[in-house]
Coordinates of C-alpha atoms in Angstrom, one line a residue:
X1 CA -45.5 -98.2 -26.3
X2 CA -45.7 -101.5 -23.9
X3 CA -49.4 -103.7 -24.5
X4 CA -50.8 -102.6 -21.1
X5 CA -49.9 -99.1 -21.1
X6 CA -53.8 -98.3 -21.9
X7 CA -54.8 -100.8 -19.5
X8 CA -53.7 -98.7 -17.2
X9 CA -56.6 -96.2 -17.2
X10 CA -58.7 -98.1 -18.3
X11 CA -60.1 -97.4 -21.8
X12 CA -58.1 -94.5 -21.5
X13 CA -55.6 -93.1 -24.4
X14 CA -52.2 -93.1 -23.3
X15 CA -51.9 -89.3 -25.6
X16 CA -51.4 -85.8 -25.2
X17 CA -55.3 -85.1 -25.0
X18 CA -55.8 -87.5 -22.3
X19 CA -53.9 -85.5 -19.9
X20 CA -55.7 -82.6 -21.1
X21 CA -59.2 -84.8 -20.5
X22 CA -58.1 -85.8 -17.5
X23 CA -58.2 -82.2 -15.9
X24 CA -61.1 -81.2 -18.0
X25 CA -62.7 -80.4 -14.7
X26 CA -60.7 -77.8 -13.3
X27 CA -60.4 -76.5 -17.1
X28 CA -63.8 -75.9 -17.3
X29 CA -64.1 -74.3 -13.7
X30 CA -61.1 -71.8 -14.9
X31 CA -63.1 -71.0 -18.5
X32 CA -66.1 -70.5 -16.3
X33 CA -64.3 -68.3 -14.0
X34 CA -62.8 -66.1 -16.7
X35 CA -65.8 -66.2 -18.6
X36 CA -67.6 -64.9 -15.0
X37 CA -64.7 -62.0 -14.4
X38 CA -64.9 -60.6 -17.9
X39 CA -69.0 -60.7 -17.6
X40 CA -68.6 -58.8 -14.7
X41 CA -66.1 -56.2 -16.1
X42 CA -68.6 -55.7 -19.2
X43 CA -71.6 -55.4 -16.8
X44 CA -69.8 -53.2 -14.4
X45 CA -68.7 -50.7 -17.2
X46 CA -71.5 -50.5 -18.7
X47 CA -73.8 -50.8 -15.6
X48 CA -71.4 -47.7 -14.2
X49 CA -71.9 -45.3 -17.2
X50 CA -75.4 -45.4 -17.1
X51 CA -74.8 -44.9 -13.9
X52 CA -72.7 -42.0 -14.4
X53 CA -75.4 -40.6 -17.2
X54 CA -78.6 -40.7 -15.0
X55 CA -77.3 -39.2 -12.2
X56 CA -75.7 -35.8 -13.9
X57 CA -79.2 -35.1 -16.2
X58 CA -81.5 -35.8 -12.5
X59 CA -78.5 -32.9 -11.3
X60 CA -79.2 -31.6 -14.2
X61 CA -82.9 -31.6 -14.9
X62 CA -83.6 -29.8 -10.8
X63 CA -85.3 -30.6 -8.2
X64 CA -88.4 -32.5 -10.6
X65 CA -86.4 -35.2 -12.5
X66 CA -86.5 -38.3 -10.7
X67 CA -83.9 -41.0 -10.9
X68 CA -83.5 -44.8 -9.4
X69 CA -80.4 -44.5 -7.3
X70 CA -80.4 -47.4 -5.5
X71 CA -80.8 -50.5 -8.0
X72 CA -78.1 -49.6 -10.5
X73 CA -75.8 -49.1 -7.2
X74 CA -76.4 -52.4 -5.9
X75 CA -76.0 -53.7 -9.4
X76 CA -72.3 -52.2 -9.3
X77 CA -71.4 -53.2 -5.7
X78 CA -72.5 -56.1 -6.6
X79 CA -71.0 -56.9 -9.7
X80 CA -67.5 -55.1 -8.1
X81 CA -67.7 -58.3 -5.5
X82 CA -68.4 -60.0 -8.4
X83 CA -65.5 -59.8 -10.1
X84 CA -62.9 -59.1 -7.4
X85 CA -64.0 -63.1 -6.0
X86 CA -64.1 -64.6 -9.6
X87 CA -60.6 -63.3 -10.7
X88 CA -59.1 -64.1 -7.5
X89 CA -60.7 -68.0 -8.4
X90 CA -59.8 -67.6 -11.6
X91 CA -56.0 -67.7 -10.9
X92 CA -55.9 -70.0 -8.2
X93 CA -57.3 -73.0 -10.1
X94 CA -56.2 -71.4 -13.2
X95 CA -52.7 -71.8 -12.0
X96 CA -53.7 -75.2 -10.1
X97 CA -54.6 -76.6 -13.0
X98 CA -51.3 -75.4 -15.0
X99 CA -49.3 -77.2 -12.4
X100 CA -50.6 -80.4 -12.3
X101 CA -50.8 -80.2 -16.2
X102 CA -47.3 -79.3 -16.6
X103 CA -46.7 -82.5 -13.8
X104 CA -48.6 -84.7 -15.8
X105 CA -47.4 -83.8 -19.5
X106 CA -43.7 -84.1 -18.1
X107 CA -44.5 -87.9 -16.6
X108 CA -46.7 -88.3 -20.0
X109 CA -43.4 -87.5 -22.4
X110 CA -41.0 -90.1 -19.4
X111 CA -43.4 -92.5 -19.8
X112 CA -43.9 -92.5 -23.9
X113 CA -40.1 -91.2 -24.6
X114 CA -37.8 -93.6 -22.3
X115 CA -39.4 -96.7 -24.1
X116 CA -37.2 -95.1 -27.1
X117 CA -34.2 -94.9 -25.3
X118 CA -31.3 -95.5 -26.4
X119 CA -32.1 -96.5 -29.7
X120 CA -33.9 -94.0 -31.0
X121 CA -33.2 -90.7 -28.4
X122 CA -29.6 -91.6 -29.2
X123 CA -30.0 -89.5 -32.6
X124 CA -31.4 -86.7 -30.6
X125 CA -29.0 -84.4 -29.5
X126 CA -29.0 -83.9 -25.4
X127 CA -30.0 -80.0 -25.8
X128 CA -32.8 -80.7 -28.1
X129 CA -34.1 -83.3 -25.7
X130 CA -34.1 -80.5 -23.0
X131 CA -35.7 -77.4 -24.6
X132 CA -38.4 -80.0 -26.0
X133 CA -39.2 -81.2 -22.5
X134 CA -38.5 -77.5 -20.7
X135 CA -39.7 -74.8 -23.5
X136 CA -42.3 -77.0 -25.3
X137 CA -44.7 -78.2 -22.6
X138 CA -44.3 -75.1 -21.2
X139 CA -46.3 -73.9 -24.3
X140 CA -48.5 -76.9 -24.2
X141 CA -49.4 -76.6 -20.3
X142 CA -51.1 -73.9 -20.1
X143 CA -52.6 -73.8 -23.8
X144 CA -56.5 -73.6 -22.6
X145 CA -55.7 -71.1 -19.5
X146 CA -53.7 -68.5 -21.5
X147 CA -55.2 -69.2 -25.2
X148 CA -58.8 -71.5 -25.5
X149 CA -59.9 -70.5 -22.0
X150 CA -60.0 -67.0 -22.9
X151 CA -61.0 -67.4 -26.3
X152 CA -63.7 -69.4 -26.1
X153 CA -64.7 -66.6 -22.8
X154 CA -64.5 -63.9 -25.1
X155 CA -67.4 -65.6 -27.5
X156 CA -69.1 -65.9 -24.4
X157 CA -68.9 -62.5 -23.8
X158 CA -69.5 -60.9 -27.4
X159 CA -72.4 -63.0 -27.3
X160 CA -74.1 -61.7 -24.1
X161 CA -73.0 -57.9 -25.3
X162 CA -74.9 -58.4 -28.2
X163 CA -78.4 -59.7 -26.6
X164 CA -77.9 -57.0 -24.1
X165 CA -77.8 -54.5 -27.1
X166 CA -80.1 -56.1 -28.9
X167 CA -83.2 -55.1 -26.4
X168 CA -81.8 -52.0 -25.7
X169 CA -81.4 -50.5 -29.3
X170 CA -81.2 -53.7 -32.2
X171 CA -78.9 -51.3 -34.6
X172 CA -76.7 -51.8 -31.8
X173 CA -76.6 -55.6 -31.7
X174 CA -75.6 -55.2 -35.3
X175 CA -72.7 -53.2 -35.0
X176 CA -71.5 -55.2 -31.7
X177 CA -71.4 -58.2 -34.1
X178 CA -69.6 -56.6 -36.8
X179 CA -66.8 -55.6 -34.0
X180 CA -66.4 -58.2 -32.3
X181 CA -66.3 -60.5 -35.9
X182 CA -63.4 -57.9 -36.7
X183 CA -61.8 -57.3 -33.9
X184 CA -62.4 -60.8 -32.2
X185 CA -61.4 -62.6 -35.0
X186 CA -60.5 -60.8 -38.0
X187 CA -57.2 -58.8 -36.5
X188 CA -56.1 -61.8 -34.7
X189 CA -56.0 -63.7 -38.0
X190 CA -54.0 -60.9 -39.7
X191 CA -51.8 -60.4 -36.6
X192 CA -50.7 -64.0 -36.4
X193 CA -50.6 -65.0 -40.9
X194 CA -47.8 -67.7 -41.7
X195 CA -48.0 -68.0 -37.5
X196 CA -47.1 -72.1 -37.2
X197 CA -44.7 -71.3 -39.6
X198 CA -43.2 -68.5 -38.2
X199 CA -43.8 -70.2 -34.6
X200 CA -42.0 -73.5 -35.7
X201 CA -38.8 -71.6 -37.0
X202 CA -38.4 -69.5 -33.2
X203 CA -38.6 -73.1 -31.8
X204 CA -36.2 -73.9 -33.9
X205 CA -34.1 -71.1 -32.7
X206 CA -35.0 -71.5 -29.3
X207 CA -33.9 -75.1 -29.3
X208 CA -30.8 -74.6 -31.4
X209 CA -29.1 -71.8 -28.6
X210 CA -30.2 -74.5 -25.5
X211 CA -28.6 -76.9 -27.5
X212 CA -25.6 -74.7 -27.7
X213 CA -25.8 -73.2 -24.4
X214 CA -25.7 -76.3 -22.8
X215 CA -23.5 -78.4 -24.9
X216 CA -21.0 -75.6 -24.1
X217 CA -21.7 -76.1 -20.2
X218 CA -21.0 -79.8 -20.9
X219 CA -17.4 -79.2 -22.5
X220 CA -16.3 -76.4 -21.0
X221 CA -13.5 -78.7 -20.1
X222 CA -12.6 -79.7 -23.6
X223 CA -13.3 -76.0 -24.9
X224 CA -10.8 -74.4 -23.1
X225 CA -8.4 -77.1 -23.4
X226 CA -8.5 -76.4 -27.5
X227 CA -8.2 -72.4 -27.0
X228 CA -12.3 -73.0 -27.9
X229 CA -14.2 -71.0 -26.1
X230 CA -14.1 -67.7 -27.6
X231 CA -15.1 -69.2 -31.3
X232 CA -18.4 -71.3 -29.3
X233 CA -19.1 -68.2 -27.3
X234 CA -19.4 -66.7 -31.2
X235 CA -21.1 -69.2 -32.4
X236 CA -23.7 -69.0 -29.3
X237 CA -23.7 -65.5 -29.6
X238 CA -25.4 -66.1 -33.7
X239 CA -27.8 -68.4 -32.2
X240 CA -28.8 -65.9 -29.7
X241 CA -29.3 -63.1 -32.5
X242 CA -31.2 -65.6 -34.3
X243 CA -34.2 -66.2 -31.4
X244 CA -34.1 -62.6 -30.9
X245 CA -34.7 -61.8 -34.7
X246 CA -37.8 -64.3 -34.7
X247 CA -39.0 -62.6 -31.2
X248 CA -39.0 -59.8 -33.0
X249 CA -41.3 -60.3 -35.7
X250 CA -43.3 -62.0 -33.5
X251 CA -43.5 -58.4 -31.1
X252 CA -43.7 -56.9 -34.2
X253 CA -47.1 -58.2 -35.8
X254 CA -48.8 -58.1 -32.2
X255 CA -47.8 -54.6 -32.3
X256 CA -49.3 -54.5 -35.5
X257 CA -52.7 -56.2 -34.2
X258 CA -52.6 -53.5 -32.0
X259 CA -52.5 -50.9 -33.7
X260 CA -55.3 -52.6 -36.0
X261 CA -57.1 -53.6 -33.3
X262 CA -57.3 -49.5 -31.9
X263 CA -58.0 -48.3 -35.1
X264 CA -61.5 -50.3 -35.3
X265 CA -62.1 -49.8 -32.1
X266 CA -61.8 -46.1 -32.1
X267 CA -64.1 -46.4 -35.7
X268 CA -66.2 -48.5 -33.9
X269 CA -66.7 -46.6 -30.7
X270 CA -67.8 -43.5 -32.6
X271 CA -70.1 -46.0 -35.0
X272 CA -72.0 -46.8 -31.2
X273 CA -72.2 -43.2 -30.0
X274 CA -73.3 -41.9 -33.5
X275 CA -75.8 -44.2 -32.7
X276 CA -76.8 -44.1 -29.3
X277 CA -77.0 -40.5 -29.9
X278 CA -79.5 -41.0 -32.9
X279 CA -82.2 -43.4 -31.3
X280 CA -82.0 -40.6 -27.9
X281 CA -83.0 -38.4 -30.3
X282 CA -85.5 -40.1 -31.7
X283 CA -86.9 -41.0 -28.4
X284 CA -85.8 -44.7 -28.9
X285 CA -83.7 -45.3 -26.4
X286 CA -83.4 -43.0 -22.5
X287 CA -79.9 -41.3 -22.2
X288 CA -79.0 -43.3 -19.3
X289 CA -79.3 -46.8 -22.1
X290 CA -78.0 -44.9 -24.5
X291 CA -74.4 -44.3 -22.2
X292 CA -75.0 -48.2 -21.2
X293 CA -74.4 -48.9 -25.0
X294 CA -71.8 -46.6 -25.2
X295 CA -69.8 -47.8 -21.9
X296 CA -71.3 -51.7 -23.1
X297 CA -69.0 -51.0 -26.3
X298 CA -66.0 -49.7 -24.9
X299 CA -65.6 -52.7 -22.3
X300 CA -66.1 -55.4 -25.3
X301 CA -63.3 -53.4 -27.4
X302 CA -61.1 -53.9 -23.9
X303 CA -61.8 -57.7 -23.8
X304 CA -61.6 -58.1 -26.7
X305 CA -57.8 -56.4 -27.0
X306 CA -56.0 -59.9 -25.1
X307 CA -57.8 -61.9 -28.4
X308 CA -54.5 -61.6 -30.5
X309 CA -52.5 -63.0 -27.9
X310 CA -54.4 -65.8 -27.1
X311 CA -54.2 -66.8 -30.7
X312 CA -50.5 -66.5 -31.1
X313 CA -50.4 -68.8 -27.3
X314 CA -52.8 -71.1 -29.2
X315 CA -50.6 -71.3 -32.4
X316 CA -46.9 -71.7 -30.0
X317 CA -48.8 -74.4 -28.0
X318 CA -49.6 -76.0 -31.0
X319 CA -46.2 -76.5 -32.8
X320 CA -45.0 -77.3 -29.2
X321 CA -47.4 -80.3 -29.2
X322 CA -46.0 -81.0 -32.6
X323 CA -43.0 -81.3 -31.8
X324 CA -43.4 -83.1 -28.9
X325 CA -45.4 -85.3 -30.5
X326 CA -42.5 -86.2 -33.1
X327 CA -39.9 -87.9 -30.7
X328 CA -42.7 -90.5 -28.3
X329 CA -44.4 -90.8 -32.4
X330 CA -41.6 -92.3 -33.1
X331 CA -41.9 -96.3 -32.8
X332 CA -39.3 -98.0 -30.7
X333 CA -35.9 -100.0 -32.4
X334 CA -37.9 -103.1 -30.1
X335 CA -41.6 -104.6 -29.0
X336 CA -42.7 -106.8 -26.7
X337 CA -44.0 -110.0 -27.9
X338 CA -47.9 -110.1 -27.3
X339 CA -47.9 -113.6 -25.4
X340 CA -44.6 -113.2 -23.9
X341 CA -42.5 -116.1 -21.7
X342 CA -41.6 -115.9 -18.6
X343 CA -37.4 -116.2 -18.3
X344 CA -35.9 -119.2 -18.0
X345 CA -34.7 -120.2 -14.8
X346 CA -32.6 -121.1 -12.7
X347 CA -29.6 -119.1 -14.7
X348 CA -28.8 -120.5 -18.6
X349 CA -26.7 -120.5 -21.5
X350 CA -26.6 -117.3 -23.5
X351 CA -26.1 -118.2 -27.2
X352 CA -25.9 -116.2 -30.7
X353 CA -26.9 -117.8 -33.4
X354 CA -25.6 -116.6 -36.5
X355 CA -26.9 -113.3 -35.6
X356 CA -26.3 -110.4 -38.6
X357 CA -26.9 -106.8 -37.7
X358 CA -26.2 -103.2 -39.6
X359 CA -27.2 -99.8 -38.3
X360 CA -31.0 -98.8 -40.1
X361 CA -30.1 -96.9 -42.8
X362 CA -26.2 -98.6 -43.3
X363 CA -25.1 -101.3 -45.6
X364 CA -22.2 -102.0 -43.4
X365 CA -23.1 -105.7 -41.7
X366 CA -21.0 -104.8 -38.6
X367 CA -21.8 -108.3 -37.1
X368 CA -22.1 -111.0 -40.1
X369 CA -22.9 -114.4 -38.5
X370 CA -21.8 -114.7 -35.5
X371 CA -21.6 -117.2 -33.5
X372 CA -21.4 -117.1 -29.0
X373 CA -21.9 -118.5 -26.8
X374 CA -22.0 -117.7 -22.8
X375 CA -22.6 -120.3 -20.3
X376 CA -24.2 -119.5 -16.2
X377 CA -20.9 -118.6 -14.7
X378 CA -18.6 -117.7 -17.4
X379 CA -16.5 -115.2 -18.5
X380 CA -15.6 -113.8 -21.5
X381 CA -14.3 -110.6 -23.4
X382 CA -14.4 -109.3 -26.5
X383 CA -11.8 -107.0 -28.6
X384 CA -11.6 -105.3 -31.8
X385 CA -11.0 -101.9 -33.1
X386 CA -13.3 -99.0 -32.4
X387 CA -15.8 -99.1 -34.4
X388 CA -15.7 -102.7 -35.2
X389 CA -18.9 -103.6 -33.4
X390 CA -18.4 -104.5 -29.7
X391 CA -20.8 -102.1 -28.1
X392 CA -23.8 -103.2 -31.1
X393 CA -22.9 -107.0 -29.4
X394 CA -23.8 -105.7 -26.0
X395 CA -26.7 -103.6 -27.1
X396 CA -28.0 -106.7 -29.1
X397 CA -27.2 -108.9 -25.8
X398 CA -29.5 -106.1 -23.8
X399 CA -31.9 -106.4 -26.3
X400 CA -32.1 -102.9 -27.3
X401 CA -32.2 -103.6 -31.1
X402 CA -33.1 -106.7 -32.0
X403 CA -31.0 -109.0 -34.9
X404 CA -31.3 -108.7 -38.7
X405 CA -31.2 -112.2 -39.5
X406 CA -30.3 -115.1 -36.7
X407 CA -31.6 -115.4 -33.4
X408 CA -30.1 -114.9 -29.2
X409 CA -31.7 -117.2 -27.1
X410 CA -31.5 -117.4 -23.3
X411 CA -31.6 -121.2 -22.4
X412 CA -33.5 -122.0 -26.0
X413 CA -35.8 -119.1 -25.4
X414 CA -35.7 -116.3 -28.1
X415 CA -35.3 -112.7 -26.3
X416 CA -37.7 -111.6 -28.8
X417 CA -40.2 -113.6 -26.4
X418 CA -39.6 -112.3 -22.6
X419 CA -40.8 -109.0 -21.8
X420 CA -38.0 -106.1 -21.9
X421 CA -38.4 -105.4 -18.6
X422 CA -38.3 -109.6 -17.3
X423 CA -34.9 -109.5 -19.7
X424 CA -33.1 -106.5 -18.3
X425 CA -34.0 -107.6 -14.3
X426 CA -31.6 -110.7 -16.0
X427 CA -28.3 -108.0 -16.6
X428 CA -26.1 -106.0 -14.8
X429 CA -24.5 -103.3 -17.3
X430 CA -21.9 -101.2 -17.3
X431 CA -21.8 -98.7 -20.2
X432 CA -18.8 -96.8 -21.7
X433 CA -20.3 -93.9 -21.1
X434 CA -22.2 -94.0 -17.3
X435 CA -23.2 -91.1 -15.7
X436 CA -22.4 -90.4 -12.0
X437 CA -26.8 -88.1 -10.8
X438 CA -26.1 -85.3 -8.6
X439 CA -27.1 -87.1 -5.1
X440 CA -25.2 -89.2 -2.6
X441 CA -23.1 -91.9 -2.8
X442 CA -26.1 -94.2 -1.4
X443 CA -28.2 -92.5 -4.0
X444 CA -26.3 -93.3 -7.2
X445 CA -25.7 -96.6 -5.8
X446 CA -29.7 -97.6 -4.7
X447 CA -30.4 -97.2 -8.8
X448 CA -28.3 -100.6 -8.9
X449 CA -29.8 -102.1 -5.8
X450 CA -33.1 -100.3 -4.4
X451 CA -33.1 -102.5 -1.2
X452 CA -29.4 -102.4 -0.8
X453 CA -28.3 -102.9 2.8
X454 CA -25.6 -99.8 4.4
X455 CA -23.2 -103.2 5.0
X456 CA -23.4 -104.5 0.6
X457 CA -23.3 -100.8 -0.6
X458 CA -20.2 -100.6 1.9
X459 CA -19.2 -104.1 0.8
X460 CA -19.4 -103.1 -3.2
X461 CA -17.4 -100.1 -2.6
X462 CA -15.0 -101.8 -1.1
X463 CA -14.7 -104.4 -3.9
X464 CA -13.7 -101.5 -6.0
X465 CA -11.7 -99.9 -4.3
X466 CA -13.7 -96.9 -3.2
X467 CA -14.4 -97.9 0.4
X468 CA -11.5 -95.5 2.0
X469 CA -12.1 -92.3 -0.2
X470 CA -15.6 -92.6 0.7
X471 CA -15.0 -92.7 4.4
X472 CA -13.2 -89.6 4.2
X473 CA -16.0 -87.8 1.9
X474 CA -18.2 -88.7 4.8
X475 CA -20.0 -91.8 4.4
X476 CA -22.8 -93.0 2.4
X477 CA -24.3 -89.8 2.6
X478 CA -22.0 -87.8 1.2
X479 CA -22.9 -85.8 -1.9
X480 CA -21.5 -86.0 -5.6
X481 CA -21.9 -83.4 -8.3
X482 CA -23.1 -83.8 -11.0
X483 CA -21.7 -86.4 -13.5
X484 CA -19.3 -86.6 -10.3
X485 CA -18.1 -83.2 -10.4
X486 CA -16.6 -83.6 -6.7
X487 CA -14.9 -87.2 -8.1
X488 CA -12.2 -88.1 -10.2
X489 CA -12.8 -89.9 -13.7
X490 CA -11.4 -92.7 -12.5
X491 CA -13.7 -92.5 -9.1
X492 CA -16.8 -92.1 -11.3
X493 CA -16.3 -95.5 -13.2
X494 CA -15.5 -97.4 -10.0
X495 CA -18.7 -95.9 -8.6
X496 CA -20.6 -97.2 -11.3
X497 CA -19.1 -100.3 -11.5
X498 CA -20.0 -100.5 -7.9
X499 CA -23.4 -99.4 -8.7
X500 CA -23.7 -102.6 -11.2
X501 CA -22.1 -104.9 -9.0
X502 CA -25.0 -104.4 -6.2
X503 CA -27.2 -105.2 -8.7
X504 CA -28.7 -108.5 -7.8
X505 CA -29.2 -110.2 -11.5
X506 CA -27.2 -113.4 -13.2
X507 CA -25.4 -111.5 -16.6
X508 CA -23.2 -108.3 -16.1
X509 CA -22.2 -106.5 -19.1
X510 CA -19.1 -103.8 -18.4
X511 CA -18.1 -102.3 -21.7
X512 CA -14.7 -100.9 -21.1
X513 CA -14.7 -101.2 -16.7
X514 CA -11.5 -99.7 -17.0
X515 CA -11.2 -96.4 -18.1
X516 CA -10.2 -93.6 -16.5
X517 CA -8.3 -95.7 -14.4
X518 CA -3.6 -96.5 -14.4
X519 CA -2.6 -100.4 -15.2
X520 CA -2.4 -101.1 -11.7
X521 CA -5.5 -99.5 -10.8
X522 CA -7.1 -101.3 -13.4
X523 CA -5.4 -104.7 -13.0
X524 CA -5.9 -104.8 -9.6
X525 CA -9.5 -103.5 -10.2
X526 CA -10.2 -106.3 -12.6
X527 CA -8.6 -109.5 -9.7
X528 CA -10.9 -107.8 -7.0
X529 CA -14.0 -107.9 -9.7
X530 CA -13.1 -111.5 -10.7
X531 CA -13.7 -112.4 -7.2
X532 CA -17.1 -110.5 -6.7
X533 CA -18.4 -112.0 -9.5
X534 CA -19.2 -114.8 -8.1
X535 CA -21.5 -117.3 -10.1
X536 CA -22.7 -114.8 -12.4
X537 CA -21.9 -113.8 -16.0
X538 CA -19.4 -111.7 -17.6
X539 CA -19.5 -110.5 -20.7
X540 CA -16.7 -107.7 -20.8
X541 CA -15.6 -105.7 -24.0
X542 CA -12.6 -104.0 -23.4
X543 CA -9.1 -102.4 -25.0
X544 CA -7.0 -103.5 -22.8
X545 CA -4.8 -106.1 -21.6
X546 CA -6.6 -108.4 -18.8
X547 CA -5.2 -109.6 -15.9
X548 CA -4.3 -113.6 -15.7
X549 CA -7.6 -115.1 -14.6
X550 CA -9.8 -112.4 -14.8
X551 CA -12.3 -114.2 -17.8
X552 CA -12.0 -117.9 -19.1
X553 CA -11.9 -117.2 -22.7
X554 CA -11.0 -114.0 -25.0
X555 CA -12.9 -112.8 -28.7
X556 CA -11.8 -110.7 -31.3
X557 CA -14.9 -109.0 -33.1
X558 CA -12.8 -108.5 -36.6
X559 CA -15.0 -107.3 -40.0
X560 CA -17.9 -108.7 -38.7
X561 CA -16.7 -112.0 -38.0
X562 CA -15.7 -113.4 -34.0
X563 CA -12.7 -114.6 -32.9
X564 CA -11.8 -116.5 -30.2
X565 CA -7.9 -115.9 -29.2
X566 CA -5.5 -118.2 -27.9

């Protein structure tokens, strides 16, 4: 987290709990409305039972019997209307709060996770991150509405029911306390025992299935070319079977809990019926009140039937929250200084001084005492075998990682003294796997220059030899599919290069800029690139041969050492 993240909202912490606190008023209102709906339902059933019993007895006793018809009927109408209104408002407010929390949780997750990219998140599979972003947040965002709210409302309803029963006949209140503890707490605890471990296993199976499905769709062309689609389909089927098994075990636990709930409910209802009849025979309770106790018990047991689902939703939310925290709680590879300094201006010399670096957990040094200088307007190329550390060199230049030893300076200032955002504004980067996003040509270009004019975008398209293609597609507003699905590999690469050129930055870092292009097109593009750079500095990582005049110096990275060629 950056130093000013907490300043953004005063003293508010930038954690998951703060998202729920921000919507605490709506969540409290949802819980109150849920309680009101349950209370109206329980009261309606109890009052209706007493009313029907009183009416039946009055009819059986004949003309001499007295019966208060108007008060109970008015109460029934009032509770019915209250239940309808509160249930509508509960759904309206609850869904609104859930959607707001879902939105803010995703924003929070992105805000906390983006500083970890690509260094820390590079070790996580894309499908796994997608599962956490979709499934886990879906489990967390409704935790209050699906779990905490119903459980709190159930406690409130049980308390009101026990109090009402105590006013009528105190032994009945004791029986309701026992029933509430058994069916509201005991049964759910038994139904969800070892629930955290089971939910964690289910979440892993779900993430594995989503990951395999996502990667299979992403790599369908390669799977088809290698005749591996059937084998991959079998792996996906196996992952789906594991998830289905976890879901079956989950349902079996819930069904077992429901069966136990039904058994205890039946015994409890028989017990209340015996107590009510005994109290009526002893003259301690009038018949309508005795019937009200029985129907009150029925209503309370019906409300408590959803407690197992609420506990299960709570466990799922806890596991999902832990998985989200596992991602965002990682320490970033680099951090901003407490007292940053301004980036030197005008454009200055970038220098590597005795830089040493090895990836975490590895002993082999990819860079072992590297010295390099890149002056303003200078263009250099770095060659080397795959895995020798060329991309690592550019990652250190971008300050995605800090060197273990040595220093990288810009204008004599250590990069560790600069804010990351300030430093990144000085660089236009074209990584080896630069994506093309689903959107228009203009949408993709404006990622490099948000305020770029149409003229500027047409200019860079011309520089990368895509102008004619863009006109044929319908202009800057033409749609390009996800991952450049409507383009060839070479066209997608050139569009990404145009995006980098459009960024007004003094330093440009290109990682294999001509990948996917034929030799003639690549050479023509590099010559045009050299002319388009102007006074900008260039660090190019490449395997291919470069035309004369594209760069001024070439180096080879070998066994951690940077050797100048020529």
